Short mmCIF file of C-alpha atoms and ligand atoms in Angstrom, two decimals:
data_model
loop_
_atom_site.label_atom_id
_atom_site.label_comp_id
_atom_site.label_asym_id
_atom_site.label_seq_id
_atom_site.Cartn_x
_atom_site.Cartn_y
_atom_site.Cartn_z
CA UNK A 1 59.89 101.69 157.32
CA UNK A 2 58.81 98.23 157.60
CA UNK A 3 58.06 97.05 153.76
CA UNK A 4 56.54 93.28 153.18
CA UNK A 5 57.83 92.13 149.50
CA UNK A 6 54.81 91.29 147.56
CA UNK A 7 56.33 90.68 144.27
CA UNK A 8 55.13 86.88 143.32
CA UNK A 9 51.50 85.64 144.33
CA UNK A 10 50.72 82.61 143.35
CA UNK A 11 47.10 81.39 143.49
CA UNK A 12 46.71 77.20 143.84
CA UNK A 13 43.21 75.62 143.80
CA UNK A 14 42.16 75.08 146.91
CA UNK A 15 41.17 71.31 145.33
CA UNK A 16 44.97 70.34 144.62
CA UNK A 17 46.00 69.33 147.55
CA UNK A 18 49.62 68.35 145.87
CA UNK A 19 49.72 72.11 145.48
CA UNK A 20 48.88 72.95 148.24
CA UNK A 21 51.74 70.66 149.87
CA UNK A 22 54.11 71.95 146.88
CA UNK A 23 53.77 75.25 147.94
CA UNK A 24 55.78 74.98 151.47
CA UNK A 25 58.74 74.54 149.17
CA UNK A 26 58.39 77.82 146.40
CA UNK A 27 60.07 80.87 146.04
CA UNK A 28 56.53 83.00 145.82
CA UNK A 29 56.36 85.64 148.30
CA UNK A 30 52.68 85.30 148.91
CA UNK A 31 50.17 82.03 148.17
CA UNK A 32 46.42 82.73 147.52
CA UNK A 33 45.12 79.35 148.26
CA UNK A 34 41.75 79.98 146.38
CA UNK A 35 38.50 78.46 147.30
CA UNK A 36 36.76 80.53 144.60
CA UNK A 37 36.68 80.58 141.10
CA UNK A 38 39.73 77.73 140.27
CA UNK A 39 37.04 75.43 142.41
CA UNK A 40 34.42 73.53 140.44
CA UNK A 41 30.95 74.06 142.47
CA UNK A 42 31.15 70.30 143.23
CA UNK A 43 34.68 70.47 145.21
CA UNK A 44 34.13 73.12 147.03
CA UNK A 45 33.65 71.88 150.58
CA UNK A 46 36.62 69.44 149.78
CA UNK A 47 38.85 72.73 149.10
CA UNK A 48 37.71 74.22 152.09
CA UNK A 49 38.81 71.82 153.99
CA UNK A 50 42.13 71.22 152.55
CA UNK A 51 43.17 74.66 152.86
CA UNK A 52 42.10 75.26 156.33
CA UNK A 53 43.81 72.33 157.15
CA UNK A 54 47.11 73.43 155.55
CA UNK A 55 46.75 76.82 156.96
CA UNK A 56 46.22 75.63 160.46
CA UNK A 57 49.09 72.87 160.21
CA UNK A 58 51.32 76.25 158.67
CA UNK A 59 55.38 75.17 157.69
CA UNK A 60 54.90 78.01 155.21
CA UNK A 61 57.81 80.03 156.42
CA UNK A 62 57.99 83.59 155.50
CA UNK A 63 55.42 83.22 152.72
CA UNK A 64 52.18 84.94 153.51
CA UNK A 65 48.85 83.39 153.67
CA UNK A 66 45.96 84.31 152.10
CA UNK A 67 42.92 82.74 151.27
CA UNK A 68 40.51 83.54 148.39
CA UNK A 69 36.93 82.90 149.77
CA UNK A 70 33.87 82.72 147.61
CA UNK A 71 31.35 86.04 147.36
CA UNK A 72 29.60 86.56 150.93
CA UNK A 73 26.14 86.08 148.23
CA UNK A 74 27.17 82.88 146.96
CA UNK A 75 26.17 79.63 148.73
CA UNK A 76 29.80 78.59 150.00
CA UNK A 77 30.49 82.87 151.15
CA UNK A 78 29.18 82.89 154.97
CA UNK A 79 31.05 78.94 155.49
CA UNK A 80 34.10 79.98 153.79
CA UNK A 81 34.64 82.89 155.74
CA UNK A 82 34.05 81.44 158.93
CA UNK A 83 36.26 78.43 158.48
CA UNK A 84 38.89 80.65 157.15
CA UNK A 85 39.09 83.55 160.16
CA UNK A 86 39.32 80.26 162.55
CA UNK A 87 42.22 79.22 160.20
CA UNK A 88 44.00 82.05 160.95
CA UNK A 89 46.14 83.26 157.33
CA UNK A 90 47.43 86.59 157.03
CA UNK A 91 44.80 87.78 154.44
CA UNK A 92 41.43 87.18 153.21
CA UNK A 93 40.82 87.98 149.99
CA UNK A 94 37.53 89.02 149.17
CA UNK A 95 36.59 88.32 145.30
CA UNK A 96 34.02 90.86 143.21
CA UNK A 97 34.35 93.21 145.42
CA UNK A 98 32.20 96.39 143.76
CA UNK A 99 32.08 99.04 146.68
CA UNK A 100 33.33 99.42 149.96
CA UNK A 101 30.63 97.80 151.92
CA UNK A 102 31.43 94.65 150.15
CA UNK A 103 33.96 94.86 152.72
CA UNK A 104 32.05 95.22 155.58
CA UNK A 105 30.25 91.73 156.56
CA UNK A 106 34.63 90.32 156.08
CA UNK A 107 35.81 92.78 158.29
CA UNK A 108 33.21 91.98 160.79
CA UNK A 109 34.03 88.26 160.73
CA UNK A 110 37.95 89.08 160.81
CA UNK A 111 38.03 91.72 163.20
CA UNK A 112 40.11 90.62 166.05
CA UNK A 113 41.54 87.97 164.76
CA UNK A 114 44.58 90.08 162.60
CA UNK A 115 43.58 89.42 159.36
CA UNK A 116 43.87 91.86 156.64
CA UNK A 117 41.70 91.47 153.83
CA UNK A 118 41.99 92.20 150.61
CA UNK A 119 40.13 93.47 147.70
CA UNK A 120 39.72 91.47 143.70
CA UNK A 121 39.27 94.59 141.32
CA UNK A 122 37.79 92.56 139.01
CA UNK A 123 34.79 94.58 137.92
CA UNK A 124 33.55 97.65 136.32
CA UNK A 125 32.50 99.69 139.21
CA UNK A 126 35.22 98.21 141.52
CA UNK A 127 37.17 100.30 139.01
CA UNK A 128 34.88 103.85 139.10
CA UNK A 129 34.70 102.90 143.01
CA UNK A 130 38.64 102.21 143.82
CA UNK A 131 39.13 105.50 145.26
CA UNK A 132 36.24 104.58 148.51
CA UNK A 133 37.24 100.73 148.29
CA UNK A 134 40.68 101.85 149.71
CA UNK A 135 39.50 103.95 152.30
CA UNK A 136 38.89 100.73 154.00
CA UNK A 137 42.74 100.73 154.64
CA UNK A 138 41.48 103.25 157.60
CA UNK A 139 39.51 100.32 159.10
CA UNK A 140 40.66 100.02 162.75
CA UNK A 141 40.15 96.07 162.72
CA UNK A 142 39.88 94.35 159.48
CA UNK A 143 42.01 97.06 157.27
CA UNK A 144 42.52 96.61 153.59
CA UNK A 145 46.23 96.10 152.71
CA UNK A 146 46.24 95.07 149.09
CA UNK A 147 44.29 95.29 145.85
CA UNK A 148 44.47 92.52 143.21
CA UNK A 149 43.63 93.00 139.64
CA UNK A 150 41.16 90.56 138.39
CA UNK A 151 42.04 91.09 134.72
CA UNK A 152 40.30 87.92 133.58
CA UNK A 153 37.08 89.16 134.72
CA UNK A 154 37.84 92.54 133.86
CA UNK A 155 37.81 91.80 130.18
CA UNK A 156 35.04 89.28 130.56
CA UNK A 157 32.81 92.33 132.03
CA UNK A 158 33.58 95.17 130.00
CA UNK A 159 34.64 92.93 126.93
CA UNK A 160 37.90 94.24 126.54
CA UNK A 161 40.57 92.60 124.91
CA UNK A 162 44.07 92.14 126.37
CA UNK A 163 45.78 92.64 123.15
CA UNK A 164 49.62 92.65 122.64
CA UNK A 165 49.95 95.09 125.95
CA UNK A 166 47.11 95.39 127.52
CA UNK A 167 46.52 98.65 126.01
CA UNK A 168 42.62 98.69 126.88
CA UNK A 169 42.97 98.45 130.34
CA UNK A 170 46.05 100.67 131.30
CA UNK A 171 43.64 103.00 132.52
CA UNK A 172 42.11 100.76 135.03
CA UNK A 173 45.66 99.50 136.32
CA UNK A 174 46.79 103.01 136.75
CA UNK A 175 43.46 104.32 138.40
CA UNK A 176 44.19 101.63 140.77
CA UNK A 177 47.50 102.42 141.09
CA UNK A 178 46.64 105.79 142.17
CA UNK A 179 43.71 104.98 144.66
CA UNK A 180 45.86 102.15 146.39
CA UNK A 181 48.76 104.96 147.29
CA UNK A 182 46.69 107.56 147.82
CA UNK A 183 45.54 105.43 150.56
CA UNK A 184 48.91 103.37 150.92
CA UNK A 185 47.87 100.24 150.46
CA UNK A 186 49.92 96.93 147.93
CA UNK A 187 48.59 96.85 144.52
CA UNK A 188 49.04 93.40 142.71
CA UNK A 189 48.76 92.58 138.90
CA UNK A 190 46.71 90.32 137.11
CA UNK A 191 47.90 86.77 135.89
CA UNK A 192 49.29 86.21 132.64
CA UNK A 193 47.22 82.86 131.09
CA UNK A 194 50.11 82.36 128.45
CA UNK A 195 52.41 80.13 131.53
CA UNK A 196 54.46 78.36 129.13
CA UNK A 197 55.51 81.58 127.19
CA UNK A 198 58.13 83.56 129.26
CA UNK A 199 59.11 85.83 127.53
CA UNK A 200 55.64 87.46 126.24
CA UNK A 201 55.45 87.05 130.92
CA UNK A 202 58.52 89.38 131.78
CA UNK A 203 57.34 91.84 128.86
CA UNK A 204 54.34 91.73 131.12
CA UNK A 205 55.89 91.72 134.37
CA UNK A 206 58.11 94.42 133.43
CA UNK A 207 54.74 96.47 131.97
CA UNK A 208 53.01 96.14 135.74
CA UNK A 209 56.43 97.43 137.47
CA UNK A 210 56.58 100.18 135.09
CA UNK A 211 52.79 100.96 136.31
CA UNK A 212 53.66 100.82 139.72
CA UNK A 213 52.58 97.61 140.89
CA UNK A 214 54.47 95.92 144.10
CA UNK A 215 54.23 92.35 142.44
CA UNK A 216 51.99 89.96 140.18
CA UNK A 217 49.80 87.46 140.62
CA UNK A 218 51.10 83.73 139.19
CA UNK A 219 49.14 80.48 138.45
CA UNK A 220 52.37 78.44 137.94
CA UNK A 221 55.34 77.79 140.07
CA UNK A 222 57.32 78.09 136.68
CA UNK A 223 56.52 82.25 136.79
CA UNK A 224 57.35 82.66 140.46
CA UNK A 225 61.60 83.82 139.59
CA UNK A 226 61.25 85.36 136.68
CA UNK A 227 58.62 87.76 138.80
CA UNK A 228 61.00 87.53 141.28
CA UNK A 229 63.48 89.00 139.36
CA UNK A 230 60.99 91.91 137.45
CA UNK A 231 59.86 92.92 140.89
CA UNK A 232 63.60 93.59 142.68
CA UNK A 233 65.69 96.44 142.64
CA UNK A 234 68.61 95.45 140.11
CA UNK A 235 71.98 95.55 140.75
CA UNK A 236 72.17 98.76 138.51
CA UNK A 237 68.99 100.28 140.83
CA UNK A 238 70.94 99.41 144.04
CA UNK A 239 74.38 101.13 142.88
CA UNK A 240 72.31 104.15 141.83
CA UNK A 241 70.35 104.58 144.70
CA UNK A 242 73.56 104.06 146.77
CA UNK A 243 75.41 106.80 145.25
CA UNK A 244 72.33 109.22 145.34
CA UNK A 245 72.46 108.96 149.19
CA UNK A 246 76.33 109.18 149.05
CA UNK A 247 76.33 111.94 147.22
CA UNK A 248 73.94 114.02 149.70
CA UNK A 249 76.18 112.82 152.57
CA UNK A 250 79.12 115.15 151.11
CA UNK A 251 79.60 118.47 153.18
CA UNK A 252 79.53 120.53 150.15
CA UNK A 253 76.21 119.21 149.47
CA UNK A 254 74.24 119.00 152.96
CA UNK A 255 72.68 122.17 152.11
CA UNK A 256 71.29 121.67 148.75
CA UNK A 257 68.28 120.79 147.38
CA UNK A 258 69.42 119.38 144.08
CA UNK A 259 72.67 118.41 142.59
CA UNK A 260 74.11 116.80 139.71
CA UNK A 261 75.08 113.13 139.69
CA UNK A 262 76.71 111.58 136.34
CA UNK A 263 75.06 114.22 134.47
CA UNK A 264 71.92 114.13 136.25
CA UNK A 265 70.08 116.20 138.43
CA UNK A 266 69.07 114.57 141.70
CA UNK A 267 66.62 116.19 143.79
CA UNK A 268 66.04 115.05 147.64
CA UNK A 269 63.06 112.93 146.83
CA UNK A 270 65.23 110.97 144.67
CA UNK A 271 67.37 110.11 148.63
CA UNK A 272 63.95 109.19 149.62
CA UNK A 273 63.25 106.69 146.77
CA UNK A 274 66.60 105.78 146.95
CA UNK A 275 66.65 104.56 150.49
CA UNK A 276 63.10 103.07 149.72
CA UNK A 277 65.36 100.70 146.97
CA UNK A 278 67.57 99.90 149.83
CA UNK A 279 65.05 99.16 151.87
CA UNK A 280 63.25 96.85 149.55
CA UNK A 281 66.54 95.50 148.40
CA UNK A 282 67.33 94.70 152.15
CA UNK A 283 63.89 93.27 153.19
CA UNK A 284 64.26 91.01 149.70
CA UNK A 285 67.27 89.49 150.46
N1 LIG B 301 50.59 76.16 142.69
C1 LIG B 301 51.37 75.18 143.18
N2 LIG B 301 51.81 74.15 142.45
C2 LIG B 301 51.44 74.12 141.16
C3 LIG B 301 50.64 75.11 140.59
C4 LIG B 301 50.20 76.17 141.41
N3 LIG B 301 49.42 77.15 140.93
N4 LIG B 301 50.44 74.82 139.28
C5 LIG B 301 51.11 73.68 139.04
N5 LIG B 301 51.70 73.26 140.16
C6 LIG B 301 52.54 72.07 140.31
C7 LIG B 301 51.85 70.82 139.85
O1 LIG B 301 51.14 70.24 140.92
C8 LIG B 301 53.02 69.97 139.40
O2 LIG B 301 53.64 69.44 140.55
P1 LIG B 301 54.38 68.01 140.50
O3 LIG B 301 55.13 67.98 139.21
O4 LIG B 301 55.25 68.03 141.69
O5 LIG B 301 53.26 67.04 140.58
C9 LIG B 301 54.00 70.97 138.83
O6 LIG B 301 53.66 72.23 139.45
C10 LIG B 301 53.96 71.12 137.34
O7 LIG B 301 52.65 71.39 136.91
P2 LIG B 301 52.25 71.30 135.37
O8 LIG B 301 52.06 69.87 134.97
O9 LIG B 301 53.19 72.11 134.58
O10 LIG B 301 50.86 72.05 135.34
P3 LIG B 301 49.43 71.40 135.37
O11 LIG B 301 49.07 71.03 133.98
O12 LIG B 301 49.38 70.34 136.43
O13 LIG B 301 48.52 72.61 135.84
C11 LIG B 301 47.24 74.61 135.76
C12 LIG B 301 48.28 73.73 135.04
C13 LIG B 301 47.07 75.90 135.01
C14 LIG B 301 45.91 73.86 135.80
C15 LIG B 301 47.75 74.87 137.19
O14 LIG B 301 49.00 75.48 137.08
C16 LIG B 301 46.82 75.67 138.07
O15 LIG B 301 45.87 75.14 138.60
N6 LIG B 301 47.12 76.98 138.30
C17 LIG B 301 46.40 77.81 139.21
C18 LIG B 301 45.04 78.20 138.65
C19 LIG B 301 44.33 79.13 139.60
O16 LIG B 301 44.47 79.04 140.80
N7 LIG B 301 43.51 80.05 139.05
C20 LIG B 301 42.77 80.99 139.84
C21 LIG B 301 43.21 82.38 139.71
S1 LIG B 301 43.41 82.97 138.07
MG1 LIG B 302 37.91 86.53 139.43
#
């Protein structure tokens, strides 16, 4: 069980290039250096530039790469995804994505070149659609691995509001939730605006774990450990998970199918999350 932490993904305008330099130094698992929407129209080719450059001159250590390219219909899609296959990140993240053959005309341009891609869910029938948007995990060349929530646009589109917990769009999240592991692909959260107010972000951050998301997207480098933190296993996770598989280790309990721990009962999936904590806990650090 190989498993790639994804907990903190932070996006950085493909126009900053002091963020872009910043970036070989944070704590974020994953950068999206975006050449979409946090570009104004006029610094577009600039960003382009900037990020291919970066990506190509790399000193990113284990953070993963991914680059946000415009729409394949806008006039900066077919340029951005060219220059960023022959950059060679880890991802490409394709925004206002709507069905699955919005996926089609990236994975063309990656295939070959072992680039995931990845999908924005950032509008209303990205939502209805989720379920055939991550079938594209099966793609033998260009395979979906994650989905990020675009819940800016999401409440532009449907007019939503986000409220004190996002109660409006728990449905979407979860929908998404379900489509991404039915088809076993990373599901990321959507960015919390409010980046000087921590604590209303770890209510959040703790809201998307609770949902089942692997991580959440950041705009500032001062979200990346609190993120970090809401997206580990906690000491109190580890211990647990440690006794569970303890406990089934015991000869008097090698043949059962559930048992009682503390006061609990403990089936055999519960080893299998278990060792998934460990696992996490390990590839985390
Ligand atoms: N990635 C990397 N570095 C970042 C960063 C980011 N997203 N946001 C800020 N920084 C850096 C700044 O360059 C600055 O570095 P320095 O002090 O070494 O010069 C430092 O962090 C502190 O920045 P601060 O002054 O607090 O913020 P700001 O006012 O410069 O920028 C934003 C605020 C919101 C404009 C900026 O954080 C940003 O552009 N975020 C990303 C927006 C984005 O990509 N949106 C698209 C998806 S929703
Ligand atoms: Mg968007």
């Amino acid at each position: 069980m190989t498993i790639r932490p994804r907990r903190s993904v932070l996006y950085m305008p493909g126009s900053n290039a002091r963020a872009l330099e910043k970036a070989r130094e944070l704590d974020a698992d994953c950068l999206i250096l975006d050449l979409e929407d946090a570009v104004a129209p006029d610094s577009k080719d600039l960003a382009r530039k900037q990020v291919c450059a970066a990506v190509s001159a790399g000193g990113y250590g284990r953070r993963e790469l991914v680059i946000r390219i415009n729409a394949p219909d806008t006039p900066w899609g077919e340029e951005d995804l060219a220059a960023a296959v022959a950059a060679g990140p880890q991802a490409i993240l394709v925004p206002k994505v709507s069905r699955q053959e919005d996926l089609a005309g990236p994975a063309i341009a990656a295939a070959g070149a072992e680039i995931a891609l990845w999908a924005m869910m950032e509008t209303p029938l990205a939502i209805l659609n989720a379920r055939s948007i991550a079938l594209h995990a099966e793609h033998p060349a260009a395979p979906l691995a994650a989905f990020v929530m675009g819940t800016n646009d999401l409440a532009r589109e449907t007019r939503a509001g986000f409220g004190e917990s996002r109660q409006a769009m728990v449905a979407w999240l979860s929908h998404c939730v379900l489509a991404a592991r039915a088809h076993g692909i990373d599901i990321i959260d959507g960015v919390y605006n409010d980046f000087r107010d921590e604590e209303g972000f770890r209510g959040e951050c703790a809201q998307g774990r609770l949902l089942g998301m692997d991580g959440k997207t950041l705009i500032h480098p001062a979200q990346i450990a609190p993120c970090n933190e809401a997206f580990s296993p906690s000491r109190d996770d580890i211990a647990w998970a440690r006794k569970i598989i303890a406990a089934f280790e015991e000869p008097e309990n090698k043949g059962k199918g559930a048992i009682t721990i503390e006061g609990r009962m403990v089936e055999r999936l519960h080893r299998d999350m278990a060792r998934r904590t460990l696992a996490i806990a390990e590839a985390m650090g």
